[in-house]
PDB file of C-alpha atoms in Angstrom:
ATOM      1  CA  UNK A  12     190.265 117.338  46.489  1.00 79.00           C
ATOM      2  CA  UNK A  13     188.781 116.525  43.105  1.00 90.00           C
ATOM      3  CA  UNK A  14     188.077 119.516  40.811  1.00 94.00           C
ATOM      4  CA  UNK A  15     184.513 119.934  39.550  1.00 96.00           C
ATOM      5  CA  UNK A  16     183.836 119.857  35.817  1.00 96.00           C
ATOM      6  CA  UNK A  17     180.768 121.121  33.984  1.00 96.00           C
ATOM      7  CA  UNK A  18     178.835 120.225  31.991  1.00 97.00           C
ATOM      8  CA  UNK A  19     178.879 116.433  32.370  1.00 96.00           C
ATOM      9  CA  UNK A  20     178.098 115.967  28.700  1.00 97.00           C
ATOM     10  CA  UNK A  21     177.611 118.028  25.572  1.00 98.00           C
ATOM     11  CA  UNK A  22     176.418 117.167  22.071  1.00 98.00           C
ATOM     12  CA  UNK A  23     177.548 119.304  19.159  1.00 97.00           C
ATOM     13  CA  UNK A  24     177.174 119.433  15.422  1.00 97.00           C
ATOM     14  CA  UNK A  25     180.332 119.830  13.396  1.00 97.00           C
ATOM     15  CA  UNK A  26     181.415 123.471  13.354  1.00 96.00           C
ATOM     16  CA  UNK A  27     179.752 124.403  16.647  1.00 97.00           C
ATOM     17  CA  UNK A  28     181.593 125.685  19.704  1.00 96.00           C
ATOM     18  CA  UNK A  29     181.601 124.470  23.296  1.00 97.00           C
ATOM     19  CA  UNK A  30     183.099 125.420  26.641  1.00 97.00           C
ATOM     20  CA  UNK A  31     184.100 123.020  29.405  1.00 98.00           C
ATOM     21  CA  UNK A  32     184.694 124.411  32.873  1.00 97.00           C
ATOM     22  CA  UNK A  33     186.894 123.151  35.678  1.00 96.00           C
ATOM     23  CA  UNK A  34     186.823 124.658  39.157  1.00 95.00           C
ATOM     24  CA  UNK A  35     188.603 123.896  42.391  1.00 93.00           C
ATOM     25  CA  UNK A  36     188.067 124.741  46.044  1.00 90.00           C
ATOM     26  CA  UNK A  37     191.838 124.909  46.504  1.00 87.00           C
ATOM     27  CA  UNK A  38     194.349 127.393  45.156  1.00 84.00           C
ATOM     28  CA  UNK A  39     195.526 126.362  41.714  1.00 82.00           C
ATOM     29  CA  UNK A  40     199.076 126.561  40.424  1.00 83.00           C
ATOM     30  CA  UNK A  41     198.516 124.694  37.211  1.00 89.00           C
ATOM     31  CA  UNK A  42     195.739 122.948  35.324  1.00 92.00           C
ATOM     32  CA  UNK A  43     196.343 120.010  32.971  1.00 93.00           C
ATOM     33  CA  UNK A  44     193.826 119.069  30.271  1.00 95.00           C
ATOM     34  CA  UNK A  45     193.466 115.599  28.739  1.00 96.00           C
ATOM     35  CA  UNK A  46     191.204 113.954  26.179  1.00 96.00           C
ATOM     36  CA  UNK A  47     190.283 110.284  26.217  1.00 97.00           C
ATOM     37  CA  UNK A  48     188.751 108.377  23.327  1.00 96.00           C
ATOM     38  CA  UNK A  49     186.600 105.356  24.104  1.00 93.00           C
ATOM     39  CA  UNK A  50     188.719 102.348  25.060  1.00 93.00           C
ATOM     40  CA  UNK A  51     191.975 104.316  24.980  1.00 96.00           C
ATOM     41  CA  UNK A  52     194.279 106.011  27.460  1.00 97.00           C
ATOM     42  CA  UNK A  53     193.951 109.706  28.327  1.00 97.00           C
ATOM     43  CA  UNK A  54     196.100 111.892  26.085  1.00 95.00           C
ATOM     44  CA  UNK A  55     197.692 115.110  27.309  1.00 93.00           C
ATOM     45  CA  UNK A  56     196.399 118.227  25.515  1.00 92.00           C
ATOM     46  CA  UNK A  57     197.882 121.208  27.303  1.00 90.00           C
ATOM     47  CA  UNK A  58     198.929 122.719  30.600  1.00 89.00           C
ATOM     48  CA  UNK A  59     198.044 126.141  31.962  1.00 88.00           C
ATOM     49  CA  UNK A  60     200.605 127.616  34.306  1.00 82.00           C
ATOM     50  CA  UNK A  61     199.516 131.077  35.262  1.00 67.00           C
ATOM     51  CA  UNK A  62     196.416 133.228  35.487  1.00 56.00           C
ATOM     52  CA  UNK A  63     194.858 134.555  32.320  1.00 50.00           C
ATOM     53  CA  UNK A  64     197.174 132.547  30.079  1.00 59.00           C
ATOM     54  CA  UNK A  65     195.690 130.904  27.003  1.00 59.00           C
ATOM     55  CA  UNK A  66     197.072 127.834  25.341  1.00 64.00           C
ATOM     56  CA  UNK A  67     196.080 126.176  22.099  1.00 67.00           C
ATOM     57  CA  UNK A  68     195.995 122.744  20.541  1.00 68.00           C
ATOM     58  CA  UNK A  69     194.556 122.852  17.027  1.00 73.00           C
ATOM     59  CA  UNK A  70     191.340 124.840  17.531  1.00 83.00           C
ATOM     60  CA  UNK A  71     191.161 123.842  21.176  1.00 91.00           C
ATOM     61  CA  UNK A  72     192.267 126.530  23.578  1.00 91.00           C
ATOM     62  CA  UNK A  73     192.105 127.073  27.317  1.00 91.00           C
ATOM     63  CA  UNK A  74     192.243 129.803  29.892  1.00 89.00           C
ATOM     64  CA  UNK A  75     193.165 129.803  33.539  1.00 88.00           C
ATOM     65  CA  UNK A  76     191.856 132.249  36.109  1.00 86.00           C
ATOM     66  CA  UNK A  77     193.979 131.812  39.196  1.00 83.00           C
ATOM     67  CA  UNK A  78     191.888 134.198  41.265  1.00 84.00           C
ATOM     68  CA  UNK A  79     188.640 132.355  40.597  1.00 84.00           C
ATOM     69  CA  UNK A  80     190.404 128.973  40.826  1.00 90.00           C
ATOM     70  CA  UNK A  81     188.930 128.042  37.462  1.00 92.00           C
ATOM     71  CA  UNK A  82     190.004 126.896  34.044  1.00 93.00           C
ATOM     72  CA  UNK A  83     187.957 126.687  30.861  1.00 94.00           C
ATOM     73  CA  UNK A  84     188.555 124.638  27.724  1.00 96.00           C
ATOM     74  CA  UNK A  85     187.204 126.047  24.455  1.00 95.00           C
ATOM     75  CA  UNK A  86     186.358 123.796  21.527  1.00 95.00           C
ATOM     76  CA  UNK A  87     186.059 126.055  18.482  1.00 93.00           C
ATOM     77  CA  UNK A  88     184.540 124.994  15.154  1.00 94.00           C
ATOM     78  CA  UNK A  89     184.325 121.433  16.432  1.00 94.00           C
ATOM     79  CA  UNK A  90     185.363 118.497  14.277  1.00 95.00           C
ATOM     80  CA  UNK A  91     184.308 114.857  14.501  1.00 96.00           C
ATOM     81  CA  UNK A  92     187.748 114.070  15.914  1.00 95.00           C
ATOM     82  CA  UNK A  93     187.009 116.207  18.974  1.00 96.00           C
ATOM     83  CA  UNK A  94     184.611 113.573  20.323  1.00 97.00           C
ATOM     84  CA  UNK A  95     185.761 112.007  23.565  1.00 97.00           C
ATOM     85  CA  UNK A  96     185.866 112.638  27.289  1.00 97.00           C
ATOM     86  CA  UNK A  97     187.811 115.646  28.495  1.00 97.00           C
ATOM     87  CA  UNK A  98     189.414 115.724  31.926  1.00 97.00           C
ATOM     88  CA  UNK A  99     191.024 118.528  33.844  1.00 96.00           C
ATOM     89  CA  UNK A 100     193.689 117.751  36.405  1.00 95.00           C
ATOM     90  CA  UNK A 101     194.883 120.008  39.180  1.00 93.00           C
ATOM     91  CA  UNK A 102     198.373 119.622  40.515  1.00 88.00           C
ATOM     92  CA  UNK A 103     199.502 119.196  44.097  1.00 84.00           C
ATOM     93  CA  UNK A 104     203.109 118.219  44.746  1.00 83.00           C
ATOM     94  CA  UNK A 105     203.664 115.999  41.692  1.00 86.00           C
ATOM     95  CA  UNK A 106     200.207 114.461  42.019  1.00 91.00           C
ATOM     96  CA  UNK A 107     197.185 115.235  39.857  1.00 93.00           C
ATOM     97  CA  UNK A 108     193.565 115.215  40.986  1.00 94.00           C
ATOM     98  CA  UNK A 109     191.190 114.733  38.076  1.00 95.00           C
ATOM     99  CA  UNK A 110     187.666 115.915  37.513  1.00 95.00           C
ATOM    100  CA  UNK A 111     184.959 113.380  36.671  1.00 95.00           C
ATOM    101  CA  UNK A 112     185.143 114.293  32.996  1.00 96.00           C
ATOM    102  CA  UNK A 113     182.990 115.914  30.307  1.00 97.00           C
ATOM    103  CA  UNK A 114     181.826 113.708  27.451  1.00 97.00           C
ATOM    104  CA  UNK A 115     181.765 115.519  24.124  1.00 98.00           C
ATOM    105  CA  UNK A 116     179.918 114.055  21.151  1.00 98.00           C
ATOM    106  CA  UNK A 117     180.334 115.762  17.803  1.00 97.00           C
ATOM    107  CA  UNK A 118     177.858 114.759  15.116  1.00 97.00           C
ATOM    108  CA  UNK A 119     178.057 115.337  11.362  1.00 95.00           C
TER     109      UNK A 119
ATOM    110  CA  UNK B  22     204.684 107.916  23.140  1.00 59.00           C
ATOM    111  CA  UNK B  23     206.228 107.974  26.633  1.00 68.00           C
ATOM    112  CA  UNK B  24     207.507 104.391  26.381  1.00 88.00           C
ATOM    113  CA  UNK B  25     205.036 102.911  28.867  1.00 95.00           C
ATOM    114  CA  UNK B  26     203.680  99.397  28.641  1.00 97.00           C
ATOM    115  CA  UNK B  27     201.257  97.599  30.915  1.00 98.00           C
ATOM    116  CA  UNK B  28     200.693  93.900  31.365  1.00 97.00           C
ATOM    117  CA  UNK B  29     198.422  92.114  31.180  1.00 97.00           C
ATOM    118  CA  UNK B  30     196.088  94.248  29.067  1.00 97.00           C
ATOM    119  CA  UNK B  31     193.052  92.221  30.077  1.00 98.00           C
ATOM    120  CA  UNK B  32     192.490  89.912  33.017  1.00 98.00           C
ATOM    121  CA  UNK B  33     189.540  88.051  34.451  1.00 98.00           C
ATOM    122  CA  UNK B  34     189.958  86.611  37.917  1.00 97.00           C
ATOM    123  CA  UNK B  35     187.891  85.344  40.807  1.00 97.00           C
ATOM    124  CA  UNK B  36     187.149  86.951  44.142  1.00 97.00           C
ATOM    125  CA  UNK B  37     189.822  86.214  46.715  1.00 97.00           C
ATOM    126  CA  UNK B  38     192.690  85.560  44.316  1.00 97.00           C
ATOM    127  CA  UNK B  39     195.840  87.703  44.280  1.00 96.00           C
ATOM    128  CA  UNK B  40     196.499  89.781  41.179  1.00 98.00           C
ATOM    129  CA  UNK B  41     199.606  91.700  40.117  1.00 98.00           C
ATOM    130  CA  UNK B  42     199.636  94.301  37.360  1.00 98.00           C
ATOM    131  CA  UNK B  43     202.880  95.481  35.857  1.00 98.00           C
ATOM    132  CA  UNK B  44     203.874  98.870  34.505  1.00 98.00           C
ATOM    133  CA  UNK B  45     207.121  99.129  32.574  1.00 98.00           C
ATOM    134  CA  UNK B  46     208.806 102.299  31.302  1.00 96.00           C
ATOM    135  CA  UNK B  47     211.902 102.646  29.178  1.00 94.00           C
ATOM    136  CA  UNK B  48     212.919 106.278  29.767  1.00 91.00           C
ATOM    137  CA  UNK B  49     214.146 106.370  33.349  1.00 91.00           C
ATOM    138  CA  UNK B  50     211.378 108.585  34.743  1.00 93.00           C
ATOM    139  CA  UNK B  51     211.458 109.079  38.490  1.00 94.00           C
ATOM    140  CA  UNK B  52     207.731 109.436  39.205  1.00 95.00           C
ATOM    141  CA  UNK B  53     205.269 106.665  38.415  1.00 97.00           C
ATOM    142  CA  UNK B  54     201.563 106.387  39.281  1.00 97.00           C
ATOM    143  CA  UNK B  55     198.723 103.884  39.407  1.00 98.00           C
ATOM    144  CA  UNK B  56     195.148 105.068  38.785  1.00 98.00           C
ATOM    145  CA  UNK B  57     191.843 103.330  38.529  1.00 98.00           C
ATOM    146  CA  UNK B  58     189.068 104.589  36.272  1.00 97.00           C
ATOM    147  CA  UNK B  59     185.399 103.922  36.904  1.00 94.00           C
ATOM    148  CA  UNK B  60     182.348 105.496  35.237  1.00 87.00           C
ATOM    149  CA  UNK B  61     181.406 108.778  36.877  1.00 81.00           C
ATOM    150  CA  UNK B  62     184.613 108.982  38.921  1.00 83.00           C
ATOM    151  CA  UNK B  63     187.254 109.965  36.439  1.00 89.00           C
ATOM    152  CA  UNK B  64     190.773 108.879  37.325  1.00 95.00           C
ATOM    153  CA  UNK B  65     191.562 108.216  40.971  1.00 96.00           C
ATOM    154  CA  UNK B  66     195.091 107.825  42.299  1.00 97.00           C
ATOM    155  CA  UNK B  67     195.823 104.527  44.048  1.00 98.00           C
ATOM    156  CA  UNK B  68     199.559 104.749  44.807  1.00 98.00           C
ATOM    157  CA  UNK B  69     202.541 106.541  43.395  1.00 97.00           C
ATOM    158  CA  UNK B  70     206.310 106.220  43.484  1.00 97.00           C
ATOM    159  CA  UNK B  71     208.996 108.894  43.551  1.00 95.00           C
ATOM    160  CA  UNK B  72     211.969 106.548  43.230  1.00 93.00           C
ATOM    161  CA  UNK B  73     213.161 103.003  43.732  1.00 95.00           C
ATOM    162  CA  UNK B  74     211.576 101.662  46.929  1.00 93.00           C
ATOM    163  CA  UNK B  75     209.934 105.068  47.549  1.00 95.00           C
ATOM    164  CA  UNK B  76     206.155 104.864  47.376  1.00 96.00           C
ATOM    165  CA  UNK B  77     203.166 106.594  48.914  1.00 96.00           C
ATOM    166  CA  UNK B  78     199.404 106.211  49.070  1.00 96.00           C
ATOM    167  CA  UNK B  79     196.854 107.986  46.941  1.00 95.00           C
ATOM    168  CA  UNK B  80     193.180 108.615  47.630  1.00 93.00           C
ATOM    169  CA  UNK B  81     191.933 105.028  47.038  1.00 96.00           C
ATOM    170  CA  UNK B  82     194.776 102.842  48.328  1.00 96.00           C
ATOM    171  CA  UNK B  83     192.795 100.406  50.528  1.00 96.00           C
ATOM    172  CA  UNK B  84     193.140  96.838  49.232  1.00 96.00           C
ATOM    173  CA  UNK B  85     196.170  97.652  47.063  1.00 98.00           C
ATOM    174  CA  UNK B  86     199.918  97.484  47.553  1.00 97.00           C
ATOM    175  CA  UNK B  87     202.780  98.508  45.271  1.00 98.00           C
ATOM    176  CA  UNK B  88     206.438  97.814  44.824  1.00 97.00           C
ATOM    177  CA  UNK B  89     209.236  99.405  42.851  1.00 97.00           C
ATOM    178  CA  UNK B  90     212.505  97.501  42.984  1.00 96.00           C
ATOM    179  CA  UNK B  91     213.815  98.901  39.678  1.00 96.00           C
ATOM    180  CA  UNK B  92     213.364 102.323  38.096  1.00 96.00           C
ATOM    181  CA  UNK B  93     211.609 100.857  35.077  1.00 96.00           C
ATOM    182  CA  UNK B  94     209.007  98.675  36.823  1.00 97.00           C
ATOM    183  CA  UNK B  95     206.116  99.629  39.105  1.00 98.00           C
ATOM    184  CA  UNK B  96     203.920  96.761  40.277  1.00 98.00           C
ATOM    185  CA  UNK B  97     200.376  97.015  41.634  1.00 98.00           C
ATOM    186  CA  UNK B  98     199.113  94.083  43.710  1.00 98.00           C
ATOM    187  CA  UNK B  99     195.609  93.255  44.810  1.00 97.00           C
ATOM    188  CA  UNK B 100     196.262  90.850  47.682  1.00 94.00           C
ATOM    189  CA  UNK B 101     192.751  89.391  47.619  1.00 96.00           C
ATOM    190  CA  UNK B 102     190.695  90.720  44.731  1.00 97.00           C
ATOM    191  CA  UNK B 103     187.097  91.817  45.303  1.00 97.00           C
ATOM    192  CA  UNK B 104     184.345  92.636  42.817  1.00 97.00           C
ATOM    193  CA  UNK B 105     184.615  96.330  43.761  1.00 97.00           C
ATOM    194  CA  UNK B 106     188.118  96.292  42.259  1.00 98.00           C
ATOM    195  CA  UNK B 107     186.737  95.562  38.804  1.00 98.00           C
ATOM    196  CA  UNK B 108     188.005  98.565  36.886  1.00 98.00           C
ATOM    197  CA  UNK B 109     190.368  99.861  34.252  1.00 98.00           C
ATOM    198  CA  UNK B 110     193.828 100.491  35.689  1.00 98.00           C
ATOM    199  CA  UNK B 111     196.181 103.039  34.194  1.00 98.00           C
ATOM    200  CA  UNK B 112     199.829 103.554  34.918  1.00 98.00           C
ATOM    201  CA  UNK B 113     201.364 106.984  34.309  1.00 97.00           C
ATOM    202  CA  UNK B 114     204.753 108.659  34.437  1.00 96.00           C
ATOM    203  CA  UNK B 115     205.675 112.275  35.033  1.00 91.00           C
ATOM    204  CA  UNK B 116     207.759 113.829  32.274  1.00 86.00           C
ATOM    205  CA  UNK B 117     208.541 117.152  30.625  1.00 81.00           C
ATOM    206  CA  UNK B 118     205.804 118.438  28.350  1.00 78.00           C
ATOM    207  CA  UNK B 119     206.704 118.216  24.687  1.00 70.00           C
ATOM    208  CA  UNK B 120     206.590 121.484  22.769  1.00 63.00           C
ATOM    209  CA  UNK B 121     205.209 123.468  25.662  1.00 63.00           C
ATOM    210  CA  UNK B 122     206.446 125.189  28.800  1.00 65.00           C
ATOM    211  CA  UNK B 123     209.362 123.692  30.670  1.00 66.00           C
ATOM    212  CA  UNK B 124     207.328 121.805  33.235  1.00 78.00           C
ATOM    213  CA  UNK B 125     206.103 118.296  33.908  1.00 84.00           C
ATOM    214  CA  UNK B 126     202.854 116.556  33.244  1.00 88.00           C
ATOM    215  CA  UNK B 127     201.683 112.967  33.268  1.00 93.00           C
ATOM    216  CA  UNK B 128     201.610 110.529  30.366  1.00 94.00           C
ATOM    217  CA  UNK B 129     199.539 107.378  30.538  1.00 97.00           C
ATOM    218  CA  UNK B 130     200.086 103.773  29.592  1.00 97.00           C
ATOM    219  CA  UNK B 131     197.491 101.853  27.536  1.00 97.00           C
ATOM    220  CA  UNK B 132     195.605 100.488  30.570  1.00 97.00           C
ATOM    221  CA  UNK B 133     194.631  97.106  31.987  1.00 98.00           C
ATOM    222  CA  UNK B 134     190.999  96.017  32.107  1.00 97.00           C
ATOM    223  CA  UNK B 135     190.488  93.880  35.208  1.00 98.00           C
ATOM    224  CA  UNK B 136     187.308  91.936  35.903  1.00 97.00           C
ATOM    225  CA  UNK B 137     186.814  90.262  39.278  1.00 97.00           C
ATOM    226  CA  UNK B 138     184.009  87.695  39.268  1.00 96.00           C
TER     227      UNK B 138
END
């Protein structure tokens, strides 16, 4: 079953912060985060493997709450390069189910 | 770069014609996947393969078939294309994450934009 992402879209000014949430109705063992620029392929950002663990990619970090079946992606001090659509993927036996995506627009 | 190429990159075809998309990888990965991407739906799995001649259906497999006769090639065929199959198609492979925990994730090819008129 597809995970649910929120919000659908967010607009930021450079330097502002944002949080993207990903929740599932099924038990989660890992959450994979990707970013996709317009007209390009999704690019892997990070994977969260166990509850409460935080990972980082530049000033982008994430947390994973196994109990709540949720993961959150944190965009800190956003840069223009952070613009794109962010997807979470939840794993089930070598397959990933992706959320519908969150479009992030960072303006100067 | 996970060494994945897709061909063609763009294709326009007419309703009712057969279409085959090719995914080629150079690094001997076992798992390969075909997704379609449509606005508002994210990425949806069509079919996947876990070895030569070993394939299985994903969530949106109706109207599509796949074949994998060699490790490096995974073909997606639309037997009789319909306008609802207009989409961007991505191939992916499963591989070890680089610089992170010792586990696998998926890496995507550049995509094929298919338009069915």
